[in-house]
Structures are given as structure tokens and as C-alpha cells.
Short mmCIF file of C-alpha atoms in Angstrom, two decimals:
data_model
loop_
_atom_site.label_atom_id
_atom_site.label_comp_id
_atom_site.label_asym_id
_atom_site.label_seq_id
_atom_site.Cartn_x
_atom_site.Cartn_y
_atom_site.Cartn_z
CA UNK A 627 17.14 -11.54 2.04
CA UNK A 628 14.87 -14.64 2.32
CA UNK A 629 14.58 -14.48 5.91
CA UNK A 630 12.51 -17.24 7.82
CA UNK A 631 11.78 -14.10 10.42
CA UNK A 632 9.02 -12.99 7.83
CA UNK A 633 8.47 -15.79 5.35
CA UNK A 634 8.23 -13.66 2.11
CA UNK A 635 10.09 -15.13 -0.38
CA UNK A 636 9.75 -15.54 -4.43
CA UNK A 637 8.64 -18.79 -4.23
CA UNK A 638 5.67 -17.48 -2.31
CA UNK A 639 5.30 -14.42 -4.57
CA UNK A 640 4.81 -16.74 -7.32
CA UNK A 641 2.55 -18.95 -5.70
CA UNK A 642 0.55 -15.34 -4.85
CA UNK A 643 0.21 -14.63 -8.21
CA UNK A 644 -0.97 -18.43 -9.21
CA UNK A 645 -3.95 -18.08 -6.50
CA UNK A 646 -4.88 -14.31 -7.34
CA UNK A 647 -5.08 -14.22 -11.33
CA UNK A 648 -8.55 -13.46 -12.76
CA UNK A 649 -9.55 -11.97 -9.34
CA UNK A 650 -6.77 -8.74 -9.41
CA UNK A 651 -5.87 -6.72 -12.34
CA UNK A 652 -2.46 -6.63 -13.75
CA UNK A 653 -2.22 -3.29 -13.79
CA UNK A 654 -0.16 -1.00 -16.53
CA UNK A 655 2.86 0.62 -16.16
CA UNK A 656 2.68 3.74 -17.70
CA UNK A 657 5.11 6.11 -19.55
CA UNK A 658 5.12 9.76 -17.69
CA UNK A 659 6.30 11.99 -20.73
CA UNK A 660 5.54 14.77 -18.58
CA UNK A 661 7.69 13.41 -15.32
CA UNK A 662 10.40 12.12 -17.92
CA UNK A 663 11.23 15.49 -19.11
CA UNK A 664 10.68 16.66 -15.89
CA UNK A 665 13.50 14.77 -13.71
CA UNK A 666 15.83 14.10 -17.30
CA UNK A 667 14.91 10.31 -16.26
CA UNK A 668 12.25 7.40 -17.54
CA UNK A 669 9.32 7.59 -15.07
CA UNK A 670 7.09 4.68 -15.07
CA UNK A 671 3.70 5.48 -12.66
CA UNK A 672 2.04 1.60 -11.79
CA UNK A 673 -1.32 2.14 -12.07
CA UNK A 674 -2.65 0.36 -8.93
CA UNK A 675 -5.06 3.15 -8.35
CA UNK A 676 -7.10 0.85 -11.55
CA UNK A 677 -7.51 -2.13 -9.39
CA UNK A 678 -11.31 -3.21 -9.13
CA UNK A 679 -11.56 -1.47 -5.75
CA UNK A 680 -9.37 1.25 -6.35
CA UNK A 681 -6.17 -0.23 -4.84
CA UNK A 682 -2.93 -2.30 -4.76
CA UNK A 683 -4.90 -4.12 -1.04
CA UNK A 684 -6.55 -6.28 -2.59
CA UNK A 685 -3.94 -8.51 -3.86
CA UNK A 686 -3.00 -8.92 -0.69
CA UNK A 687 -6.69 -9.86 0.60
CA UNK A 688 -7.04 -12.01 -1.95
CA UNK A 689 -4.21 -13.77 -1.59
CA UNK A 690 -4.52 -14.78 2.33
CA UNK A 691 -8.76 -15.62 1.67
CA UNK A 692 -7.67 -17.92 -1.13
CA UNK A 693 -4.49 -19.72 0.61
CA UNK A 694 -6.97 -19.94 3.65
CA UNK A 695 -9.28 -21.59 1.76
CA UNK A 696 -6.65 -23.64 -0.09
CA UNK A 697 -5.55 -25.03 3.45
CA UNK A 698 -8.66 -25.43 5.31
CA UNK A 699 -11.50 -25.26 3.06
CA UNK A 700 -14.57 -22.97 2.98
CA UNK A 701 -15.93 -23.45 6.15
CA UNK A 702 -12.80 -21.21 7.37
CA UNK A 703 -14.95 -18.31 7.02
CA UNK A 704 -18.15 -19.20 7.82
CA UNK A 705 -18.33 -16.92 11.02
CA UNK A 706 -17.03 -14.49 8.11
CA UNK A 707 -13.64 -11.70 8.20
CA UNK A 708 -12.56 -8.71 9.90
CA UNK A 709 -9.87 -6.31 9.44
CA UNK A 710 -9.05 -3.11 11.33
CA UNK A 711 -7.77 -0.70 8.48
CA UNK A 712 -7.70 3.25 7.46
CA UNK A 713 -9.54 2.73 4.29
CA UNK A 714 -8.62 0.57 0.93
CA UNK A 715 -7.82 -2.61 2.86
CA UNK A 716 -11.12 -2.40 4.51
CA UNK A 717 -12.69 -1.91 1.15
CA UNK A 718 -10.51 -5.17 -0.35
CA UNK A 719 -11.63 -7.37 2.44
CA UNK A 720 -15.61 -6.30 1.88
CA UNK A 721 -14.90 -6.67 -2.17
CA UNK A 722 -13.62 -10.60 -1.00
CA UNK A 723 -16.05 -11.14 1.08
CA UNK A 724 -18.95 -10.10 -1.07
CA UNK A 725 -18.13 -12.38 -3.56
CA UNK A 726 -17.45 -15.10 -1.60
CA UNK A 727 -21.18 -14.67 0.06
CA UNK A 728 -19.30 -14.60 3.38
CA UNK A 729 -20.09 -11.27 6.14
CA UNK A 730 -17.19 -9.22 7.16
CA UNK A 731 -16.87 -6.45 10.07
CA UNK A 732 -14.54 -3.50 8.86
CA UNK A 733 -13.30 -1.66 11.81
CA UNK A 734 -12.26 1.79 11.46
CA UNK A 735 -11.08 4.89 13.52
CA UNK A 736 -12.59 8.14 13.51
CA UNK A 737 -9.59 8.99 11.16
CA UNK A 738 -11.01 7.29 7.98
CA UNK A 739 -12.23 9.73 5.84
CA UNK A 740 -16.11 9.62 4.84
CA UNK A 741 -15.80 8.74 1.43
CA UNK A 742 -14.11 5.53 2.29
CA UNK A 743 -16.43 4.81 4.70
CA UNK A 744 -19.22 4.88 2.53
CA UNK A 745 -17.19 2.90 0.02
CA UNK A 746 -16.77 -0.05 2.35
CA UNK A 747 -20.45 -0.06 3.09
CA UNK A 748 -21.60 0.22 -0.64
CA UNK A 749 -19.82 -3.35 -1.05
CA UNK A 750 -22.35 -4.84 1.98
CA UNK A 751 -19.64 -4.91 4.92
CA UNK A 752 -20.17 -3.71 8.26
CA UNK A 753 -18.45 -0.75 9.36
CA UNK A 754 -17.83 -0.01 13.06
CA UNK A 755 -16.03 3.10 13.85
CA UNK A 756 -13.52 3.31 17.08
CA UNK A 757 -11.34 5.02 18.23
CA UNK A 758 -8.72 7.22 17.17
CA UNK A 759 -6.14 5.39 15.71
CA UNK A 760 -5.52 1.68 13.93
CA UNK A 761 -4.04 1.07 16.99
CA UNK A 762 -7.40 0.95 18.67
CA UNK A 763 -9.53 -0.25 15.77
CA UNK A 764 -7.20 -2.90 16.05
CA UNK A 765 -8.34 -3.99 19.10
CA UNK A 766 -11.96 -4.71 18.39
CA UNK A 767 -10.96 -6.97 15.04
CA UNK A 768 -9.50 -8.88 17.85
CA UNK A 769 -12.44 -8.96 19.80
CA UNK A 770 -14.45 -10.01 17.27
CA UNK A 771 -12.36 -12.88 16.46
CA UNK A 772 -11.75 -13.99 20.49
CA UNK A 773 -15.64 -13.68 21.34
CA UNK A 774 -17.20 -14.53 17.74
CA UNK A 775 -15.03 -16.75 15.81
CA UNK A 776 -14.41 -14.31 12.81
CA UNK A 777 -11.07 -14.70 10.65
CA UNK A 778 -8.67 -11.69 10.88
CA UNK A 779 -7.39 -10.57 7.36
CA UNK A 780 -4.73 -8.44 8.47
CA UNK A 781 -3.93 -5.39 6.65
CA UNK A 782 -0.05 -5.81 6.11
CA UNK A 783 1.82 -8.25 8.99
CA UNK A 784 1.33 -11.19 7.65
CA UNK A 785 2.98 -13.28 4.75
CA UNK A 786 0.19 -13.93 2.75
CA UNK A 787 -0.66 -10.47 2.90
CA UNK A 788 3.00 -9.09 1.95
CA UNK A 789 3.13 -11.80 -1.25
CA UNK A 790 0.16 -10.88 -2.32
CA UNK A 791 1.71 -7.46 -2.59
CA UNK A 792 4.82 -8.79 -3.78
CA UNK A 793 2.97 -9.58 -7.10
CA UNK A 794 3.16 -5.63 -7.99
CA UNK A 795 7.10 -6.31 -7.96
CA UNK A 796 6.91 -9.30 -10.82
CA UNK A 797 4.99 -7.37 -12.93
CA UNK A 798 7.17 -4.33 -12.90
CA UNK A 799 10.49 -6.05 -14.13
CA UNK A 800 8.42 -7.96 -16.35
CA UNK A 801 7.57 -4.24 -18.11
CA UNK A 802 10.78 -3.23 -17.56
CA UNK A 803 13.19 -5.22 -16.55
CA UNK A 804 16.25 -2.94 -16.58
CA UNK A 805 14.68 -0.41 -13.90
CA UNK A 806 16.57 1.71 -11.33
CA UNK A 807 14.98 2.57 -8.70
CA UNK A 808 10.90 1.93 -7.49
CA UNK A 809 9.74 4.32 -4.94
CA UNK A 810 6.98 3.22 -2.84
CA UNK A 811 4.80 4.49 -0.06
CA UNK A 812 5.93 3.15 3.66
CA UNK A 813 2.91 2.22 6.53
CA UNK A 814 2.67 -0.57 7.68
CA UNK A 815 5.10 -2.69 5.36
CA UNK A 816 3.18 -4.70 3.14
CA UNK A 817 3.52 -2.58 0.14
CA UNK A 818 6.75 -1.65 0.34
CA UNK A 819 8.39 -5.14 2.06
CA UNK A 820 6.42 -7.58 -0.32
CA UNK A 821 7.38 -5.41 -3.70
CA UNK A 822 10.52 -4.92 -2.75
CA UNK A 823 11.15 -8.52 -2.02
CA UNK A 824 10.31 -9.90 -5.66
CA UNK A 825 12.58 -7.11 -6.67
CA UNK A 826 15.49 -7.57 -4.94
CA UNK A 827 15.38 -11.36 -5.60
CA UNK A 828 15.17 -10.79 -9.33
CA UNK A 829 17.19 -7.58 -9.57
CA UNK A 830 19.37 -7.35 -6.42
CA UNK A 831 21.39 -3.42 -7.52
CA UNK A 832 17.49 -2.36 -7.94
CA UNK A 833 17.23 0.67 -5.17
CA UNK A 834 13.62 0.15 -3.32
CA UNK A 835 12.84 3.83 -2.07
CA UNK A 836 10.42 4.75 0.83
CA UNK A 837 8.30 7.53 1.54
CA UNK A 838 6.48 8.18 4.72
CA UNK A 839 4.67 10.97 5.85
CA UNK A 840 6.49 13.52 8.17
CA UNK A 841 4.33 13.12 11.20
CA UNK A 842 3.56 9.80 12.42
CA UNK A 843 5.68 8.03 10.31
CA UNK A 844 5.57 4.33 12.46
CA UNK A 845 8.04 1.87 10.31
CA UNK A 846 10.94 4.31 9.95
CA UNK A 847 10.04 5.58 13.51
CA UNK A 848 10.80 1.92 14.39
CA UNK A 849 13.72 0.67 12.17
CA UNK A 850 15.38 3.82 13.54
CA UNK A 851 14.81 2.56 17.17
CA UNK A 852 15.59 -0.90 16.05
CA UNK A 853 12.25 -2.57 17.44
CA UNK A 854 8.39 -1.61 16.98
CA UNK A 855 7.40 1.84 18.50
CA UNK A 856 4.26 3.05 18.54
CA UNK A 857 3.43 6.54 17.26
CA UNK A 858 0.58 9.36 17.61
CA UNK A 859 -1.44 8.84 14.35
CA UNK A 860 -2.41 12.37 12.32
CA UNK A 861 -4.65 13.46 9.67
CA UNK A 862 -3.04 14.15 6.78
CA UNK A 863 -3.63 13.95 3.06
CA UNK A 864 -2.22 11.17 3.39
CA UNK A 865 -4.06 9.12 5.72
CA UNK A 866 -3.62 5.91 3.84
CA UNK A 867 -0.22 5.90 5.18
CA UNK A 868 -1.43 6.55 9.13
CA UNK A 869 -1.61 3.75 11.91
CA UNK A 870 1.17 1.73 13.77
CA UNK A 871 2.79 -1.12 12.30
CA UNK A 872 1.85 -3.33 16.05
CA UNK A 873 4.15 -3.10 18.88
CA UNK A 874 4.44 -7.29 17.97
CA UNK A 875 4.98 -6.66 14.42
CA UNK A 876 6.39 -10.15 12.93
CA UNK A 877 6.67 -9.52 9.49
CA UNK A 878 7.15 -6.82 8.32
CA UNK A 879 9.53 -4.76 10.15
CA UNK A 880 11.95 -7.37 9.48
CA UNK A 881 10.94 -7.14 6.00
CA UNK A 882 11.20 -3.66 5.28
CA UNK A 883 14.71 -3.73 7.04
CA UNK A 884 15.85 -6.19 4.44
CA UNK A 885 14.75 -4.60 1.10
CA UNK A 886 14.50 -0.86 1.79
CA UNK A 887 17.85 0.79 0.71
CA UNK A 888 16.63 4.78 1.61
CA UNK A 889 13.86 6.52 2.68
CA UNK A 890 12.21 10.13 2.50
CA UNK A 891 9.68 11.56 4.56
CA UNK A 892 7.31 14.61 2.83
CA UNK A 893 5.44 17.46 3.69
CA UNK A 894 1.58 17.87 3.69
CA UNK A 895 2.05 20.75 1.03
CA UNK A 896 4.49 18.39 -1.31
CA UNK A 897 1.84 15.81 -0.71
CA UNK A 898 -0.47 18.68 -2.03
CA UNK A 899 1.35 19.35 -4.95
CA UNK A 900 1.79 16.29 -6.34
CA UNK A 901 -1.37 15.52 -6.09
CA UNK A 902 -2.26 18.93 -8.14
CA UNK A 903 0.43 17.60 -10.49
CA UNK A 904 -1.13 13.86 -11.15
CA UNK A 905 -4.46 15.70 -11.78
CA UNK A 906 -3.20 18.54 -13.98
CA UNK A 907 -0.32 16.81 -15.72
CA UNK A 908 -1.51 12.97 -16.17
CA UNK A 909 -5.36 13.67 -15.65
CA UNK A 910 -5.58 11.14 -12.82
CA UNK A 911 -7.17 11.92 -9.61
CA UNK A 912 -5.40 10.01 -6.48
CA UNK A 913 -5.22 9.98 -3.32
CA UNK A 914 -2.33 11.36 -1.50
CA UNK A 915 -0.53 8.51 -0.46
CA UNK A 916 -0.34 7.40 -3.81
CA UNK A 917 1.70 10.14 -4.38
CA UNK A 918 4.21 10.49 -2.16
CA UNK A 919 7.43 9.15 -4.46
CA UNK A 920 5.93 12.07 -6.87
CA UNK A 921 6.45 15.06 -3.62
CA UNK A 922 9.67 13.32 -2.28
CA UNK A 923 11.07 13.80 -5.52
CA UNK A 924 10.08 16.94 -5.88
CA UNK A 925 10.58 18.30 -1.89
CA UNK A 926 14.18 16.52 -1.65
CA UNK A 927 15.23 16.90 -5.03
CA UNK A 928 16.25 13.32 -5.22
CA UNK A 929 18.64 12.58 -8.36
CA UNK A 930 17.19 10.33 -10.85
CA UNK A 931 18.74 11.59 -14.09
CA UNK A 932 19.55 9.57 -16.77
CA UNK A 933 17.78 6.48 -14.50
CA UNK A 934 14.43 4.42 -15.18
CA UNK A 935 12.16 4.80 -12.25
CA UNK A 936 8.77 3.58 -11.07
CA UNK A 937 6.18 5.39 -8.92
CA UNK A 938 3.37 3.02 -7.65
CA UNK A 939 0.15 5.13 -7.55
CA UNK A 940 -1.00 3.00 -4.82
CA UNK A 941 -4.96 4.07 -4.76
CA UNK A 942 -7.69 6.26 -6.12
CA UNK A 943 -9.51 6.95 -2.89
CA UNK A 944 -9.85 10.42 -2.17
CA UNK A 945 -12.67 12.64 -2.36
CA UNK A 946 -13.55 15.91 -3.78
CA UNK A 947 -13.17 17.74 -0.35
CA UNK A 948 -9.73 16.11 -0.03
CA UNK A 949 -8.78 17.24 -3.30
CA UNK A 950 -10.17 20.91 -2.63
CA UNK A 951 -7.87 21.23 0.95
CA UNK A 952 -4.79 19.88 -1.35
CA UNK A 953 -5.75 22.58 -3.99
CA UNK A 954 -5.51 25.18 -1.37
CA UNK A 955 -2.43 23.94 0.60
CA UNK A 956 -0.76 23.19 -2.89
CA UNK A 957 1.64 26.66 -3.93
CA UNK A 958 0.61 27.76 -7.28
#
């Protein structure tokens, strides 16, 4: 499992969690009464969506601007950070930055809902908007650091990133340490590949569950071709879950291979529902790719009975014209 292809191990988790306490929140994990009568299991929801900027990126972020700092001192970022990302990682990286007085470039595609946009400028980042997919965002991060010297936080294929992420997986065995099964949302890797390494370390018969979206789903588009495939990105409810995972992925593909025992890809309208369902039933507004182990359960009637599960709500950012199309897709 500890594969020197992508460098995540526990050791490193651990060392991740050293460098990011007081900066991220430990998040709860909460008791679904409503879920747990629901599927006859123990649902757990991991409340990532409470981070200080609304997601599970910025342990990740913070991990990589700390280590960075750790190995080369301040004056690594003195020509400042960019990322290319489809929302919260762009929003961790200008949270970083901010406090560390330091500029950062967020580079977006025309994807990236508004209200993330707006979010990411509120926090003093720039925001340049290109393209139509990560893909191409991508490629201006690059430029920027090539022609002026900026550091590139990127938003999943890297280590540092994916250990960061990892953390999420300590804390849930140390709330319950006799869990199941934790279903996570699947992009780009980090998430899913750094979570589901601390778990499989410390529980190895502990299933790790993906979910991707059913249209440009890019990591199980490219573990099922065995190499890195590139895929059309499309708006969804989703769209935290959109953009490639890089055609010279060196993380996390091999990551996600190694800890990711099944995955599930979901509709836009069970993406709707759930996120109807997290409103209604546990009076938390998300956005929908926080909610996609919610709808995969649901859509594929996946049997949990009788077993303790975790959902991680992964983020909070969606906006009230989001949450008005998923009213109206959702079937009531």
C-alpha cells in the first residue's frame, strides 16, 4: 500500500497533521439518526463542509505551504502561489495566502460557478478566468510559475497535498474506530487517495468507497484504461468533482488504485436529491459533491445494513441558484 510511486504514507499523514493543527479544524463526526434508520446501518456524516473556508482543501493547502516553508524558508513564496482549481481549493490557497501576507493568482475556467468566484476574491486573491476546463486553467498556473516565479499549490497530485487530506482519515477511526465502510467523493484523487491511505494503514478490512459523477468522471475513466485519460469536463451539480486528473498524473492515480476497493457513479437528479435530503433532513445546506455517497446510496441501493459508515460532506459551497435547479431536478 505504501508505494514509493506516490509517497503517501502514515508517517507523512502524521507529520500532516503535526504542521496543520491550529490552522484546520478537526471537524465532527456526526450521528445521522435520520440516515441510520434510513439504511438499518450507523451513518456518520464528517463535517468538512465546517472547515474555516468551507472545505476539506485546505488541509491539504496548508499542509504543502507549511512543509514548503519548513524546507526552504519564507522567501519560497515571495513571488507568491497559484493554483488552477474549480472552486474550494482556489478558495484554501487565497485563505493561506492571506494570512501569510503573500499574493496568490487563482485560475479558474468558465465552469466555476459565481458564488465561488466571488468567494475567492473576498479573501484578496486574484482570479483569472480561462478556459473551459481545469485542463486549460491548468495551463496558465503554469505560466505563471515559468514566466513569473510563482509557487504552484496543486490542487490534488502531489504528496503534500494528498497527506494533508489524509488527516480526515485519522480523525475518523479516532471517532470510531470500528467503522465499515467511508464513502468519499472521487476527482482528482486527493480526497479520496490521502483518506483512504490513513485508513487502510490503520484498518486494512475498512472498504474505501468512491463516487464520481456520471459524465466526466476522469480517475475511474482512467484506472479503467489503466493510465491517465483525459475527459470532456460538464456542468453539473456537482462541479466540485469536474476537471482531469493530468494526463502526467504522479500521485494520485497510483494512489487511488491502491486504496479504493469499489466505486459508484450518480445521476444529476440523485445528486439533486440528496442534496434536498441534507437540507430537509439534517438542516445543512451543501454543495453537491459533498453529497454524492448520500445519492449513490440511495440510486444503487448499496447494502450497508447492520454496518457503521461514514459520508464526508466534503464542502458548503453552493449557492442559492444551485440549490433552486437541485430543488427542481430533485423528484418529490
Amino acid at each position: 500500500m505504501h508505494d514509493a510511486a506516490h509517497g503517501v504514507t502514515l508517517d507523512e499523514i502524521y507529520h500532516a497533521r503535526a504542521r496543520i493543527k491550529g490552522q484546520v479544524s478537526r471537524t465532527p463526526l456526526w450521528h445521522s439518526r435520520a440516515l441510520s434508520e434510513r439504511f438499518a446501518a450507523e451513518v456518520y456524516l464528517k463535517l468538512e463542509n465546517l472547515q474555516p473556508t468551507g472545505a476539506f482543501k485546505l488541509r491539504g493547502v496548508t499542509n504543502m505551504i507549511a512543509a514548503l516553508i519548513e524546507r526552504h524558508g519564507h522567501d519560497a513564496l515571495a513571488k507568491g502561489v497559484t493554483t488552477a482549481s474549480t472552486g474550494n481549493h482556489g478558495r484554501a490557497v487565497a485563505y493561506a495566502a492571506s494570512r501569510l501576507g503573500v499574493p496568490a493568482v487563482i485560475c479558474l475556467s468558465t465552469l466555476v460557478p459565481a458564488n465561488k468566484v466571488a468567494a475567492i476574491e473576498a479573501l484578496g486573491a486574484t482570479v483569472t478566468r480561462i478556459g473551459q476546463s481545469q485542463d486549460d486553467a491548468f495551463e496558465e498556473a503554469r505560466r505563471l510559475v515559468k514566466e513569473e516565479g510563482m509557487t504552484l499549490i496543486p490542487p490534488f497530485d502531489d504528496p503534500l497535498i494528498a497527506s494533508g487530506q489524509g488527516t480526515i482519515g485519522l480523525e475518523l477511526l479516532e471517532d470510531q474506530p470500528d467503522l465499515d465502510r467511508v464513502i468519499l467523493g472521487l476527482s482528482g484523487g486527493g480526497l479520496l487517495g490521502g483518506t483512504g491511505a490513513a485508513l487502510k494503514a490503520i484498518r486494512p478490512q475498512l472498504n474505501v468507497t468512491g463516487v464520481s459523477l456520471s459524465a466526466g468522471a476522469a480517475m475511474f475513466e482512467s484506472l479503467t484504461a489503466g493510465h491517465p485519460v483525459a475527459v470532456e469536463e460538464v456542468e453539473s451539480l456537482g462541479d466540485s468533482l469536474g476537471g482531469g486528473i493530468g494526463l502526467d498524473n504522479r500521485c494520485t492515480f497510483a494512489l487511488v488504485r491502491d486504496v479504493m476497493d469499489d466505486h459508484f457513479q450518480v445521476s444529476e437528479s440523485a445528486i439533486a436529491n440528496a442534496m434536498i435530503d441534507m437540507l430537509e433532513q439534517e438542516k445543512m445546506l451543501v454543495e453537491g459533491a459533498a453529497v454524492v455517497g448520500l445519492a449513490a446510496l440511495e440510486e444503487h441501493q448499496i447494502d450497508i445494513k447492520g454496518q457503521k459508515v461514514a459520508l464526508v460532506l466534503s464542502g458548503n459551497g453552493v449557492s442559492l441558484e444551485t440549490l433552486d435547479q437541485a430543488r427542481q431536478l430533485a423528484k418529490r
